[in-house]
mmCIF file of C-alpha atoms in Angstrom:
data_model
loop_
_atom_site.group_PDB
_atom_site.id
_atom_site.type_symbol
_atom_site.label_atom_id
_atom_site.label_comp_id
_atom_site.label_asym_id
_atom_site.label_seq_id
_atom_site.Cartn_x
_atom_site.Cartn_y
_atom_site.Cartn_z
ATOM 1 C CA UNK A 4 35.332 -28.899 8.430
ATOM 2 C CA UNK A 5 32.656 -27.138 6.409
ATOM 3 C CA UNK A 6 32.569 -23.996 4.372
ATOM 4 C CA UNK A 7 29.919 -22.098 2.450
ATOM 5 C CA UNK A 8 30.518 -20.946 -1.111
ATOM 6 C CA UNK A 9 30.804 -17.236 -0.365
ATOM 7 C CA UNK A 10 33.430 -17.886 2.329
ATOM 8 C CA UNK A 11 35.342 -20.116 -0.058
ATOM 9 C CA UNK A 12 35.726 -17.313 -2.569
ATOM 10 C CA UNK A 13 36.772 -14.891 0.172
ATOM 11 C CA UNK A 14 39.477 -17.361 1.294
ATOM 12 C CA UNK A 15 40.810 -17.598 -2.245
ATOM 13 C CA UNK A 16 40.879 -13.877 -2.874
ATOM 14 C CA UNK A 17 42.571 -13.204 0.498
ATOM 15 C CA UNK A 18 45.252 -15.769 -0.234
ATOM 16 C CA UNK A 19 45.787 -14.448 -3.752
ATOM 17 C CA UNK A 20 46.114 -10.879 -2.508
ATOM 18 C CA UNK A 21 48.550 -11.995 0.200
ATOM 19 C CA UNK A 22 50.697 -13.800 -2.364
ATOM 20 C CA UNK A 23 50.918 -10.744 -4.616
ATOM 21 C CA UNK A 24 51.785 -8.550 -1.618
ATOM 22 C CA UNK A 25 54.567 -10.804 -0.349
ATOM 23 C CA UNK A 26 56.213 -10.903 -3.764
ATOM 24 C CA UNK A 27 57.257 -7.276 -3.397
ATOM 25 C CA UNK A 28 60.028 -8.300 -0.959
ATOM 26 C CA UNK A 29 62.002 -10.723 -3.088
ATOM 27 C CA UNK A 30 65.635 -11.716 -2.644
ATOM 28 C CA UNK A 31 68.317 -12.116 -5.293
ATOM 29 C CA UNK A 32 68.902 -15.860 -5.019
ATOM 30 C CA UNK A 33 67.523 -18.044 -7.794
ATOM 31 C CA UNK A 34 66.508 -21.681 -7.833
ATOM 32 C CA UNK A 35 67.488 -24.292 -10.403
ATOM 33 C CA UNK A 36 64.443 -25.529 -12.362
ATOM 34 C CA UNK A 37 63.987 -29.278 -12.021
ATOM 35 C CA UNK A 38 60.367 -30.044 -12.917
ATOM 36 C CA UNK A 39 59.997 -31.665 -16.331
ATOM 37 C CA UNK A 40 57.327 -30.256 -18.685
ATOM 38 C CA UNK A 41 54.108 -32.270 -18.713
ATOM 39 C CA UNK A 42 51.944 -33.271 -21.653
ATOM 40 C CA UNK A 43 48.698 -31.398 -22.305
ATOM 41 C CA UNK A 44 46.092 -32.353 -19.701
ATOM 42 C CA UNK A 45 43.594 -30.955 -17.208
ATOM 43 C CA UNK A 46 44.900 -29.473 -13.976
ATOM 44 C CA UNK A 47 44.913 -32.055 -11.179
ATOM 45 C CA UNK A 48 46.790 -33.509 -8.240
ATOM 46 C CA UNK A 49 49.875 -34.281 -10.310
ATOM 47 C CA UNK A 50 50.352 -30.554 -10.862
ATOM 48 C CA UNK A 51 50.843 -29.511 -7.238
ATOM 49 C CA UNK A 52 54.587 -28.953 -7.646
ATOM 50 C CA UNK A 53 57.129 -26.223 -8.200
ATOM 51 C CA UNK A 54 60.785 -27.077 -8.678
ATOM 52 C CA UNK A 55 61.567 -29.848 -6.164
ATOM 53 C CA UNK A 56 58.698 -29.292 -3.730
ATOM 54 C CA UNK A 57 55.054 -30.381 -3.666
ATOM 55 C CA UNK A 58 52.007 -29.149 -1.797
ATOM 56 C CA UNK A 59 51.460 -31.255 1.319
ATOM 57 C CA UNK A 60 55.113 -31.429 2.358
ATOM 58 C CA UNK A 61 56.093 -30.555 5.936
ATOM 59 C CA UNK A 62 58.659 -27.803 6.629
ATOM 60 C CA UNK A 63 61.283 -30.445 7.416
ATOM 61 C CA UNK A 64 60.623 -32.255 4.127
ATOM 62 C CA UNK A 65 61.042 -28.999 2.228
ATOM 63 C CA UNK A 66 64.324 -28.252 4.020
ATOM 64 C CA UNK A 67 65.594 -31.699 3.063
ATOM 65 C CA UNK A 68 65.049 -30.709 -0.578
ATOM 66 C CA UNK A 69 66.028 -27.053 -0.556
ATOM 67 C CA UNK A 70 68.112 -26.533 2.585
ATOM 68 C CA UNK A 71 67.557 -23.700 5.037
ATOM 69 C CA UNK A 72 65.399 -20.818 3.731
ATOM 70 C CA UNK A 73 66.731 -17.333 3.085
ATOM 71 C CA UNK A 74 63.969 -15.908 5.285
ATOM 72 C CA UNK A 75 61.354 -17.411 7.572
ATOM 73 C CA UNK A 76 58.345 -15.906 9.337
ATOM 74 C CA UNK A 77 55.652 -17.474 11.515
ATOM 75 C CA UNK A 78 52.197 -16.115 12.318
ATOM 76 C CA UNK A 79 50.478 -17.368 15.448
ATOM 77 C CA UNK A 80 46.935 -18.689 15.651
ATOM 78 C CA UNK A 81 44.421 -15.897 15.301
ATOM 79 C CA UNK A 82 46.549 -13.928 12.835
ATOM 80 C CA UNK A 83 45.688 -16.085 9.850
ATOM 81 C CA UNK A 84 42.526 -17.726 8.550
ATOM 82 C CA UNK A 85 44.013 -21.258 8.850
ATOM 83 C CA UNK A 86 45.472 -20.774 12.317
ATOM 84 C CA UNK A 87 49.228 -21.297 12.386
ATOM 85 C CA UNK A 88 51.152 -20.076 9.361
ATOM 86 C CA UNK A 89 54.805 -20.393 8.424
ATOM 87 C CA UNK A 90 56.321 -18.685 5.391
ATOM 88 C CA UNK A 91 59.699 -19.605 3.944
ATOM 89 C CA UNK A 92 61.458 -17.674 1.209
ATOM 90 C CA UNK A 93 63.929 -19.299 -1.175
ATOM 91 C CA UNK A 94 65.184 -16.623 -3.537
ATOM 92 C CA UNK A 95 62.051 -15.428 -5.317
ATOM 93 C CA UNK A 96 59.960 -18.445 -4.384
ATOM 94 C CA UNK A 97 57.627 -18.109 -1.388
ATOM 95 C CA UNK A 98 56.337 -21.192 0.442
ATOM 96 C CA UNK A 99 53.496 -20.899 2.947
ATOM 97 C CA UNK A 100 52.570 -23.670 5.352
ATOM 98 C CA UNK A 101 49.015 -23.737 6.792
ATOM 99 C CA UNK A 102 47.297 -25.747 9.485
ATOM 100 C CA UNK A 103 44.932 -26.839 6.729
ATOM 101 C CA UNK A 104 43.406 -29.774 8.639
ATOM 102 C CA UNK A 105 42.858 -27.859 11.885
ATOM 103 C CA UNK A 106 45.094 -29.610 14.387
ATOM 104 C CA UNK A 107 47.361 -31.603 12.092
ATOM 105 C CA UNK A 108 50.939 -30.523 11.515
ATOM 106 C CA UNK A 109 51.300 -27.549 9.181
ATOM 107 C CA UNK A 110 51.945 -28.522 5.570
ATOM 108 C CA UNK A 111 52.969 -26.701 2.417
ATOM 109 C CA UNK A 112 49.776 -25.156 1.077
ATOM 110 C CA UNK A 113 50.902 -22.224 -1.057
ATOM 111 C CA UNK A 114 53.721 -21.645 -3.529
ATOM 112 C CA UNK A 115 54.129 -18.280 -5.232
ATOM 113 C CA UNK A 116 56.838 -16.792 -7.420
ATOM 114 C CA UNK A 117 57.678 -13.911 -9.705
ATOM 115 C CA UNK A 118 60.888 -15.453 -11.040
ATOM 116 C CA UNK A 119 61.318 -17.488 -14.257
ATOM 117 C CA UNK A 120 63.612 -19.844 -12.325
ATOM 118 C CA UNK A 121 60.631 -21.413 -10.527
ATOM 119 C CA UNK A 122 58.986 -24.015 -12.767
ATOM 120 C CA UNK A 123 55.347 -24.938 -12.201
ATOM 121 C CA UNK A 124 53.094 -27.563 -13.790
ATOM 122 C CA UNK A 125 53.402 -27.980 -17.538
ATOM 123 C CA UNK A 126 56.854 -26.389 -17.487
ATOM 124 C CA UNK A 127 55.212 -22.973 -17.060
ATOM 125 C CA UNK A 128 56.906 -20.076 -15.313
ATOM 126 C CA UNK A 129 57.059 -16.305 -15.119
ATOM 127 C CA UNK A 130 57.602 -15.117 -18.685
ATOM 128 C CA UNK A 131 55.531 -17.875 -20.313
ATOM 129 C CA UNK A 132 53.057 -16.530 -22.865
ATOM 130 C CA UNK A 133 49.275 -16.775 -22.779
ATOM 131 C CA UNK A 134 49.452 -19.239 -25.675
ATOM 132 C CA UNK A 135 51.897 -21.436 -23.751
ATOM 133 C CA UNK A 136 49.718 -21.409 -20.642
ATOM 134 C CA UNK A 137 46.596 -22.357 -22.587
ATOM 135 C CA UNK A 138 48.448 -25.004 -24.595
ATOM 136 C CA UNK A 139 49.743 -26.701 -21.429
ATOM 137 C CA UNK A 140 46.242 -27.650 -20.281
ATOM 138 C CA UNK A 141 43.220 -29.045 -22.075
ATOM 139 C CA UNK A 142 40.780 -26.367 -23.186
ATOM 140 C CA UNK A 143 37.426 -26.228 -24.977
ATOM 141 C CA UNK A 144 36.937 -24.238 -28.154
ATOM 142 C CA UNK A 145 34.367 -21.441 -28.238
ATOM 143 C CA UNK A 146 34.228 -21.222 -24.436
ATOM 144 C CA UNK A 147 31.194 -19.112 -23.408
ATOM 145 C CA UNK A 148 31.155 -16.048 -21.235
ATOM 146 C CA UNK A 149 29.312 -16.884 -18.005
ATOM 147 C CA UNK A 150 28.025 -14.807 -15.096
ATOM 148 C CA UNK A 151 28.932 -15.652 -11.488
ATOM 149 C CA UNK A 152 27.665 -13.889 -8.347
ATOM 150 C CA UNK A 153 26.328 -10.911 -10.338
ATOM 151 C CA UNK A 154 29.732 -10.202 -11.806
ATOM 152 C CA UNK A 155 31.388 -11.163 -15.052
ATOM 153 C CA UNK A 156 33.604 -13.938 -13.778
ATOM 154 C CA UNK A 157 35.406 -14.708 -16.988
ATOM 155 C CA UNK A 158 35.657 -16.882 -20.080
ATOM 156 C CA UNK A 159 35.665 -20.579 -19.242
ATOM 157 C CA UNK A 160 38.467 -22.610 -20.797
ATOM 158 C CA UNK A 161 36.997 -25.949 -19.704
ATOM 159 C CA UNK A 162 34.213 -26.835 -17.345
ATOM 160 C CA UNK A 163 31.527 -24.352 -16.335
ATOM 161 C CA UNK A 164 31.055 -24.903 -12.596
ATOM 162 C CA UNK A 165 29.589 -21.799 -10.924
ATOM 163 C CA UNK A 166 28.459 -21.027 -7.385
ATOM 164 C CA UNK A 167 24.862 -21.757 -8.301
ATOM 165 C CA UNK A 168 25.928 -25.128 -9.674
ATOM 166 C CA UNK A 169 27.502 -26.045 -6.346
ATOM 167 C CA UNK A 170 24.325 -25.269 -4.455
ATOM 168 C CA UNK A 171 21.908 -26.739 -6.981
ATOM 169 C CA UNK A 172 23.778 -29.855 -8.099
ATOM 170 C CA UNK A 173 25.712 -30.561 -4.882
ATOM 171 C CA UNK A 174 28.524 -32.366 -6.738
ATOM 172 C CA UNK A 175 30.406 -35.118 -4.926
ATOM 173 C CA UNK A 176 32.819 -36.220 -7.661
ATOM 174 C CA UNK A 177 36.082 -34.672 -8.790
ATOM 175 C CA UNK A 178 35.488 -31.247 -10.332
ATOM 176 C CA UNK A 179 37.789 -29.547 -12.801
ATOM 177 C CA UNK A 180 37.326 -26.177 -14.414
ATOM 178 C CA UNK A 181 39.413 -23.309 -15.738
ATOM 179 C CA UNK A 182 38.698 -19.773 -16.804
ATOM 180 C CA UNK A 183 40.246 -16.447 -17.742
ATOM 181 C CA UNK A 184 39.210 -13.587 -15.477
ATOM 182 C CA UNK A 185 39.539 -10.078 -16.868
ATOM 183 C CA UNK A 186 40.034 -7.384 -14.242
ATOM 184 C CA UNK A 187 39.384 -3.654 -14.402
ATOM 185 C CA UNK A 188 41.970 -1.016 -15.180
ATOM 186 C CA UNK A 189 42.548 -0.216 -11.512
ATOM 187 C CA UNK A 190 44.144 -3.615 -10.816
ATOM 188 C CA UNK A 191 47.609 -2.857 -12.216
ATOM 189 C CA UNK A 192 46.856 -3.983 -15.767
ATOM 190 C CA UNK A 193 46.709 -7.724 -15.321
ATOM 191 C CA UNK A 194 44.252 -10.580 -15.772
ATOM 192 C CA UNK A 195 44.238 -14.098 -14.376
ATOM 193 C CA UNK A 196 44.191 -17.555 -15.949
ATOM 194 C CA UNK A 197 42.847 -19.831 -13.216
ATOM 195 C CA UNK A 198 42.779 -23.645 -13.037
ATOM 196 C CA UNK A 199 40.701 -25.368 -10.323
ATOM 197 C CA UNK A 200 40.630 -28.932 -9.019
ATOM 198 C CA UNK A 201 38.185 -30.131 -6.336
ATOM 199 C CA UNK A 202 38.385 -33.405 -4.464
ATOM 200 C CA UNK A 203 35.049 -35.213 -3.934
ATOM 201 C CA UNK A 204 32.835 -33.069 -1.703
ATOM 202 C CA UNK A 205 30.753 -34.163 1.274
ATOM 203 C CA UNK A 206 27.660 -32.016 1.767
ATOM 204 C CA UNK A 207 25.874 -31.117 4.983
ATOM 205 C CA UNK A 208 22.334 -32.401 5.531
ATOM 206 C CA UNK A 209 20.805 -29.035 4.645
ATOM 207 C CA UNK A 210 23.008 -28.684 1.557
ATOM 208 C CA UNK A 211 24.387 -25.288 2.568
ATOM 209 C CA UNK A 212 28.020 -26.283 3.138
ATOM 210 C CA UNK A 213 30.532 -28.943 2.205
ATOM 211 C CA UNK A 214 33.691 -30.635 3.401
ATOM 212 C CA UNK A 215 36.489 -31.044 0.890
ATOM 213 C CA UNK A 216 39.840 -29.821 -0.339
ATOM 214 C CA UNK A 217 40.341 -27.758 -3.468
ATOM 215 C CA UNK A 218 43.328 -26.430 -5.370
ATOM 216 C CA UNK A 219 44.058 -23.413 -7.546
ATOM 217 C CA UNK A 220 46.814 -22.693 -10.026
ATOM 218 C CA UNK A 221 46.671 -18.999 -10.908
ATOM 219 C CA UNK A 222 48.728 -17.238 -13.556
ATOM 220 C CA UNK A 223 48.697 -13.447 -13.250
ATOM 221 C CA UNK A 224 49.103 -12.196 -16.816
ATOM 222 C CA UNK A 225 50.382 -8.829 -18.023
ATOM 223 C CA UNK A 226 47.771 -7.240 -20.301
ATOM 224 C CA UNK A 227 50.333 -5.556 -22.544
ATOM 225 C CA UNK A 228 52.640 -8.515 -23.200
ATOM 226 C CA UNK A 229 50.266 -11.442 -22.514
ATOM 227 C CA UNK A 230 53.058 -12.972 -20.440
ATOM 228 C CA UNK A 231 52.980 -14.450 -16.938
ATOM 229 C CA UNK A 232 54.106 -11.936 -14.289
ATOM 230 C CA UNK A 233 53.432 -13.946 -11.099
ATOM 231 C CA UNK A 234 52.188 -17.457 -10.273
ATOM 232 C CA UNK A 235 50.255 -18.821 -7.300
ATOM 233 C CA UNK A 236 49.670 -22.518 -6.574
ATOM 234 C CA UNK A 237 47.475 -23.128 -3.555
ATOM 235 C CA UNK A 238 45.644 -25.728 -1.508
ATOM 236 C CA UNK A 239 42.542 -24.470 0.286
ATOM 237 C CA UNK A 240 40.024 -26.203 2.514
ATOM 238 C CA UNK A 241 37.063 -25.593 4.790
ATOM 239 C CA UNK A 242 37.583 -23.485 7.905
#
C-alpha cells in the first residue's frame, strides 16, 4: 500500500472531521477509567490505548473487555476510505474499526471521546488543561513557528517534520513530532494539540509515495478555557 503526502493529510482531516461529527450523538453511559498515568515521554506505540482497549484489537477482543456496545453501525466497502468500517459506541466513547491492511480482518483504528471518563495516554482526558497535555509529553523550549503547504501549520512542540521534509529526506526510521495548530474563528473556537508517530517508511523507486503506518493523538482544545473538549486517537495507513 502506498500513499502520497497530500492524500495522507486528506485522510487525517476526513477522519478528524468524522470523529467530531459522530460525537454529537452521545449516550449517557460512562466508562470506568482504568489506564494508569504515564511518565513524561514522546508519543509512541505504548500510547495507543483508551481505558481497557488498544488500537489493533478486533471487535471480538474489544467485546471481551467491554461487553456488547450500546450502539453499532457498519459501513460497506465503497462508503469509507478504508473499505469496511464498523463503529461501536460505549457511552461517550466511539470505537471505529477499519480494514486498514486491505483484506485483513478489521481492527480498532480510531478511538474518540468527549467524556472525562475515557482516559487516554498520559492519564489525559476531556477536561485536562493545556498545561497538563503539554506536561504529559516531552516538548522542546522555544519551539519555532513553521510553514507547511503554504499555510501556517502551527507551533512545533518537538520535531519539525514537514511535507517537504518527507519528500526531500525520504525518512525510513521512526518519526515523532508534535505541534499546536491554531484554527480560525469560524471553527467553533478551538485549536488542536497533535502528536504524531510514524513507523519506518518504505519509499517507492521514484520517491513519490511510501508504505507505512502512522498514528495521531489529537486533543481538541477550547480557546476560552484552554481545556480539552474532545480527543481522537487514530491509526492511519496507505490506501
